mmCIF file of C-alpha atoms in Angstrom:
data_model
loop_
_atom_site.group_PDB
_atom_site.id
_atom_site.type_symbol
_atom_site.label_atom_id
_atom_site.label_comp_id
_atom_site.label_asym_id
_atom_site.label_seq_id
_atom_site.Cartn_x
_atom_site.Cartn_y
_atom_site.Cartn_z
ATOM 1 C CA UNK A 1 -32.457 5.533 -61.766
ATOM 2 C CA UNK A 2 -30.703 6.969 -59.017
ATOM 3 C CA UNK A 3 -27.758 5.569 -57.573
ATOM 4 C CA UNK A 4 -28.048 4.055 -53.701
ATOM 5 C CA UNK A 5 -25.232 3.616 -51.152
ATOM 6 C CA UNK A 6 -23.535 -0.081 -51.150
ATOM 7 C CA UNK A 7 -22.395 0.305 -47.467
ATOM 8 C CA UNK A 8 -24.738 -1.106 -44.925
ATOM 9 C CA UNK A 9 -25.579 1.508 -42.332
ATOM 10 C CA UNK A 10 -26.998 -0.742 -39.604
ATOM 11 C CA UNK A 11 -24.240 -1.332 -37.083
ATOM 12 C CA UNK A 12 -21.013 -0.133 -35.788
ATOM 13 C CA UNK A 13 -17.760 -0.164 -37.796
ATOM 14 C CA UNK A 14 -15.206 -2.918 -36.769
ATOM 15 C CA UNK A 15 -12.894 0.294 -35.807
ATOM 16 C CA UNK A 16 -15.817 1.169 -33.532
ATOM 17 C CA UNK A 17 -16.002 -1.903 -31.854
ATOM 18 C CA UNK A 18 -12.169 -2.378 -31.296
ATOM 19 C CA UNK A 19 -11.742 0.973 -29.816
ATOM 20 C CA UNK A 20 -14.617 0.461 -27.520
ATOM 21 C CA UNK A 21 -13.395 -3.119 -26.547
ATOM 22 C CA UNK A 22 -9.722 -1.718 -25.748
ATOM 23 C CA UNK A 23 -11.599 1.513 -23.355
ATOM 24 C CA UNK A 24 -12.926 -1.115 -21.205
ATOM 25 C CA UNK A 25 -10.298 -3.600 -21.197
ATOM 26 C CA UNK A 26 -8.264 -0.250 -20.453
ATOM 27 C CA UNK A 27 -10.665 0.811 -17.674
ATOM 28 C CA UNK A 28 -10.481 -2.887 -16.069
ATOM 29 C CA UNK A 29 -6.862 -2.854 -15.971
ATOM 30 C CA UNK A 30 -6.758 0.647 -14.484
ATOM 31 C CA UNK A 31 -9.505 0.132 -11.802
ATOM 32 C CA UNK A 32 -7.654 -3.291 -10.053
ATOM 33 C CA UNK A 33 -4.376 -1.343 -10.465
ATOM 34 C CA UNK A 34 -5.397 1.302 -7.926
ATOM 35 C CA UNK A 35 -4.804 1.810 -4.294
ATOM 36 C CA UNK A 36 -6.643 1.143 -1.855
ATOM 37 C CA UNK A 37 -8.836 4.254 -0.963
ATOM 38 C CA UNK A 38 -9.158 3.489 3.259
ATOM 39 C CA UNK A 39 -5.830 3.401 3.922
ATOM 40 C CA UNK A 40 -2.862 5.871 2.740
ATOM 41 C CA UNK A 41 -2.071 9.284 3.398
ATOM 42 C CA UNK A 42 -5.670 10.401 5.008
ATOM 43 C CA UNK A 43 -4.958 9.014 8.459
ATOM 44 C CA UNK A 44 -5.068 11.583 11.155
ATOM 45 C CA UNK A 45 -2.349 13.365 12.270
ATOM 46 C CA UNK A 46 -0.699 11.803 15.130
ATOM 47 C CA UNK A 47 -1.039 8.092 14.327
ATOM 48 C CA UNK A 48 2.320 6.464 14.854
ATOM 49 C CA UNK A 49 1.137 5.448 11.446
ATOM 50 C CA UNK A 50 0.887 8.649 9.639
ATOM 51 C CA UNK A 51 4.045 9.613 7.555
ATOM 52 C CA UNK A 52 6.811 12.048 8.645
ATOM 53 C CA UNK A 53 7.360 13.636 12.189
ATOM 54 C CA UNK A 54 3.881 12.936 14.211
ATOM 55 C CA UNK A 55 4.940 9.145 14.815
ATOM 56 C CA UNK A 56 8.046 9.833 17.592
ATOM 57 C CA UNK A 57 7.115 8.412 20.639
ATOM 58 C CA UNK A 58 6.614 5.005 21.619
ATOM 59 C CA UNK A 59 2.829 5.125 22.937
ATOM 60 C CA UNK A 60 1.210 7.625 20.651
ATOM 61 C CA UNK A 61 -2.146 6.630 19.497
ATOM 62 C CA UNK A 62 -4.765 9.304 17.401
ATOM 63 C CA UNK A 63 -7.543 6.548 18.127
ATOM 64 C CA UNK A 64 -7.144 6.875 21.815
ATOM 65 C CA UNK A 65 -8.728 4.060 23.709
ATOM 66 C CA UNK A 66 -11.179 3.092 21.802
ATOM 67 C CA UNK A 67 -9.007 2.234 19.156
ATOM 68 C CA UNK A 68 -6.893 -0.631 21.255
ATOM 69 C CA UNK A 69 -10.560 -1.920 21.989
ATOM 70 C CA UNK A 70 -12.110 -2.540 18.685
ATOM 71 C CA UNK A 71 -8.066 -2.731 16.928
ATOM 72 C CA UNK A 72 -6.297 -6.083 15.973
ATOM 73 C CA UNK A 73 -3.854 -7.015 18.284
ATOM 74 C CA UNK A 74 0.154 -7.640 16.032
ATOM 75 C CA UNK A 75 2.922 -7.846 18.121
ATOM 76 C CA UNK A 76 4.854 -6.621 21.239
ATOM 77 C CA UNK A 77 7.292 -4.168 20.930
ATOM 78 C CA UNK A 78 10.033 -6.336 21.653
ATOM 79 C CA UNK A 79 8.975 -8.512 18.343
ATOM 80 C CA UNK A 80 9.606 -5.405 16.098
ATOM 81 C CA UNK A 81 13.615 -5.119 15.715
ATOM 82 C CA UNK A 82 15.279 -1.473 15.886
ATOM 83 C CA UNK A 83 16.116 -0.263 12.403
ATOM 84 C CA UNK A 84 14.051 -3.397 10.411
ATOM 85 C CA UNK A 85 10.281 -4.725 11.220
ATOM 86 C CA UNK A 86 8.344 -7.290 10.760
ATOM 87 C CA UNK A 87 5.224 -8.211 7.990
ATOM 88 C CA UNK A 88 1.907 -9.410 8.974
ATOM 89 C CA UNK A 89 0.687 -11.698 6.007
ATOM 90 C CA UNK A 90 -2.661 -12.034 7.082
ATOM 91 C CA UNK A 91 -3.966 -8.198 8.012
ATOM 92 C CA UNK A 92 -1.552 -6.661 4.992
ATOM 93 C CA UNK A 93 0.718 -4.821 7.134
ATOM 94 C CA UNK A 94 4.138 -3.813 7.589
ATOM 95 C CA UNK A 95 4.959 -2.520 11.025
ATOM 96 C CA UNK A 96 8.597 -1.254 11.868
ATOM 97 C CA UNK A 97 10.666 0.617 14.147
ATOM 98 C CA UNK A 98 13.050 3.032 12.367
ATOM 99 C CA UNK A 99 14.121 4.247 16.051
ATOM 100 C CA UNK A 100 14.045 3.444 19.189
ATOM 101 C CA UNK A 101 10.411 3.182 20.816
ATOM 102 C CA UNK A 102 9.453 4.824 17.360
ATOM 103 C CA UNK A 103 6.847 2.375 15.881
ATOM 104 C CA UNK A 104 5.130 2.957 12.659
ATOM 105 C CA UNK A 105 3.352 0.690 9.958
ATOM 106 C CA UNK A 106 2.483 0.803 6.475
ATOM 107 C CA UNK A 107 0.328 -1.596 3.460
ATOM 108 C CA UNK A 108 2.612 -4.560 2.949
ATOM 109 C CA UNK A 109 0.966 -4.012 -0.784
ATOM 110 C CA UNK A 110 3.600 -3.073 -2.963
ATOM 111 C CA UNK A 111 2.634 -0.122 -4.944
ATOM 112 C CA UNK A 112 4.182 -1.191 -8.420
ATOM 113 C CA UNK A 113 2.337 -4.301 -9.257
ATOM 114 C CA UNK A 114 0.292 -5.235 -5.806
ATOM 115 C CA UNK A 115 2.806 -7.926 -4.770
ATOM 116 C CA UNK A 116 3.411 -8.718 -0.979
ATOM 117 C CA UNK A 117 6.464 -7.127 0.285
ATOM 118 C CA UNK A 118 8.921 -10.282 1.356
ATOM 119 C CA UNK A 119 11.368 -9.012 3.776
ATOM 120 C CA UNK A 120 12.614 -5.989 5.924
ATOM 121 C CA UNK A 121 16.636 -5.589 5.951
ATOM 122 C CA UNK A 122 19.303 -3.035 6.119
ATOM 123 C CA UNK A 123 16.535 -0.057 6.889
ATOM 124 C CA UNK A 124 14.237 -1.001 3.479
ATOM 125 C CA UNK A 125 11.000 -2.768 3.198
ATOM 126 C CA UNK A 126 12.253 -4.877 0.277
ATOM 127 C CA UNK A 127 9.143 -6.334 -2.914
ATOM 128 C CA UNK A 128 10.299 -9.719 -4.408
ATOM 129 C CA UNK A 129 8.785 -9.228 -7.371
ATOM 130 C CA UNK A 130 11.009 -6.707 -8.988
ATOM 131 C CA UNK A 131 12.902 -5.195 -5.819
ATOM 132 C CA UNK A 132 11.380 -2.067 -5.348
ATOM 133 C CA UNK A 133 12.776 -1.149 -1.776
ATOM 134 C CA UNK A 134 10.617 1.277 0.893
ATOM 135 C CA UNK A 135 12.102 3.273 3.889
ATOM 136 C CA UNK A 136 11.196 2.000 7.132
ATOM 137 C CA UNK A 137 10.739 5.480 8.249
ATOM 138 C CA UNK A 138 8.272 6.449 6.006
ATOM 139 C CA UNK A 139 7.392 4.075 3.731
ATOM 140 C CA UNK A 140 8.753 6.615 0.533
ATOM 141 C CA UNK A 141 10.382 4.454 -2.326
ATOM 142 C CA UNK A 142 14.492 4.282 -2.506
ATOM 143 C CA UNK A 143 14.894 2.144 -5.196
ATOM 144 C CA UNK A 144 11.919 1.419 -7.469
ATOM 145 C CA UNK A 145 10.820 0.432 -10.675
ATOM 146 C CA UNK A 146 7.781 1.825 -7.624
ATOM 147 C CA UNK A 147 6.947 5.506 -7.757
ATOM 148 C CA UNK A 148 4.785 5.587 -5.376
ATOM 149 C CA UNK A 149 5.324 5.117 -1.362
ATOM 150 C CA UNK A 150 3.602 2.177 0.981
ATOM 151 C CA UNK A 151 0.726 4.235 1.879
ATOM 152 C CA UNK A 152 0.684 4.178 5.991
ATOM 153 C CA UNK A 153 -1.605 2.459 8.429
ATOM 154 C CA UNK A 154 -2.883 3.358 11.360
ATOM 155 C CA UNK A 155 -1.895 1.515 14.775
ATOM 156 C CA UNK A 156 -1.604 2.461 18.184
ATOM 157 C CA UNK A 157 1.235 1.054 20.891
ATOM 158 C CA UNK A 158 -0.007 0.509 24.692
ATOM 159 C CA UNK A 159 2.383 0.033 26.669
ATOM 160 C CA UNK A 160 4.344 -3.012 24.958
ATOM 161 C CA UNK A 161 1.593 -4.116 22.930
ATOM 162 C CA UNK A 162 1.093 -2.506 19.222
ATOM 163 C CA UNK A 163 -2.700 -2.886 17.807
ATOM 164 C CA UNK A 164 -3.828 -2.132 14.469
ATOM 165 C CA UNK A 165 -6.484 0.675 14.493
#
């Protein structure tokens, strides 16, 4: 008589299936954390969106005409107050003016949870949730628990009237 195994073999351990449940619960969580991939720092250069020096002037636009044409129409310059801004609920969108005829805009996403951003004041665009603050200038984080900047969006000012692109 020869001794056989007691252990069913048909079937995953219960270790297997809790590790495999936890990968995709893991995978969920990770995939409606992440940023959105059309907008952020792959804008061309010369957007009064794009981050750091290309956004100095009051009318510059990368999109060119065409971009005022098929763009949303925001604000007019006069709406957007020196030094703050102003948030557009509805199309996700910061869009302030850290200087003088210097517009620029950026995701009104948070990037530490995904909340709306609630106000702009004192140079910061300010989250409610757990007060991460953004520069106006450039969207990079000066007080967190964020690590990561408002990624920029593109927009282009005609005359007095600033379009998203």
């Amino acid at each position: 008589m020869t001794s056989a195994s007691l252990q069913p073999t048909a079937g995953p351990t219960r270790r297997t299936v809790v590790a495999a449940a936890g990968a995709a619960g893991l995978a969920v969580a990770l995939t409606a954390c992440g940023s959105d991939s059309g907008s952020g720092s792959s804008d061309p250069a010369g957007n009064t969106g794009a981050q750091g020096d290309g956004g100095s002037g009051g009318g510059g636009s990368g999109g060119g005409e065409n971009a005022a044409a098929g763009g949303t129409a925001l604000a007019k310059t006069s709406e957007i107050p020196e030094g703050g801004g102003k948030i557009f609920k509805d199309q996700g969108v910061v869009v302030t003016q850290p200087a003088a005829g210097q517009f620029k805009a950026f995701s009104s996403k948070c990037t530490h949870q995904g909340c709306a951003v609630g106000s702009v004041a004192d140079g910061s665009i300010v989250c409610p949730c757990h007060n991460s603050r953004f520069s106006v200038a450039d969207g990079k984080v000066q007080s967190g628990p964020a690590t990561q900047p408002l990624p920029a969006q593109n927009i282009t000012v005609s005359g007095n009237e600033i379009t998203l692109a």
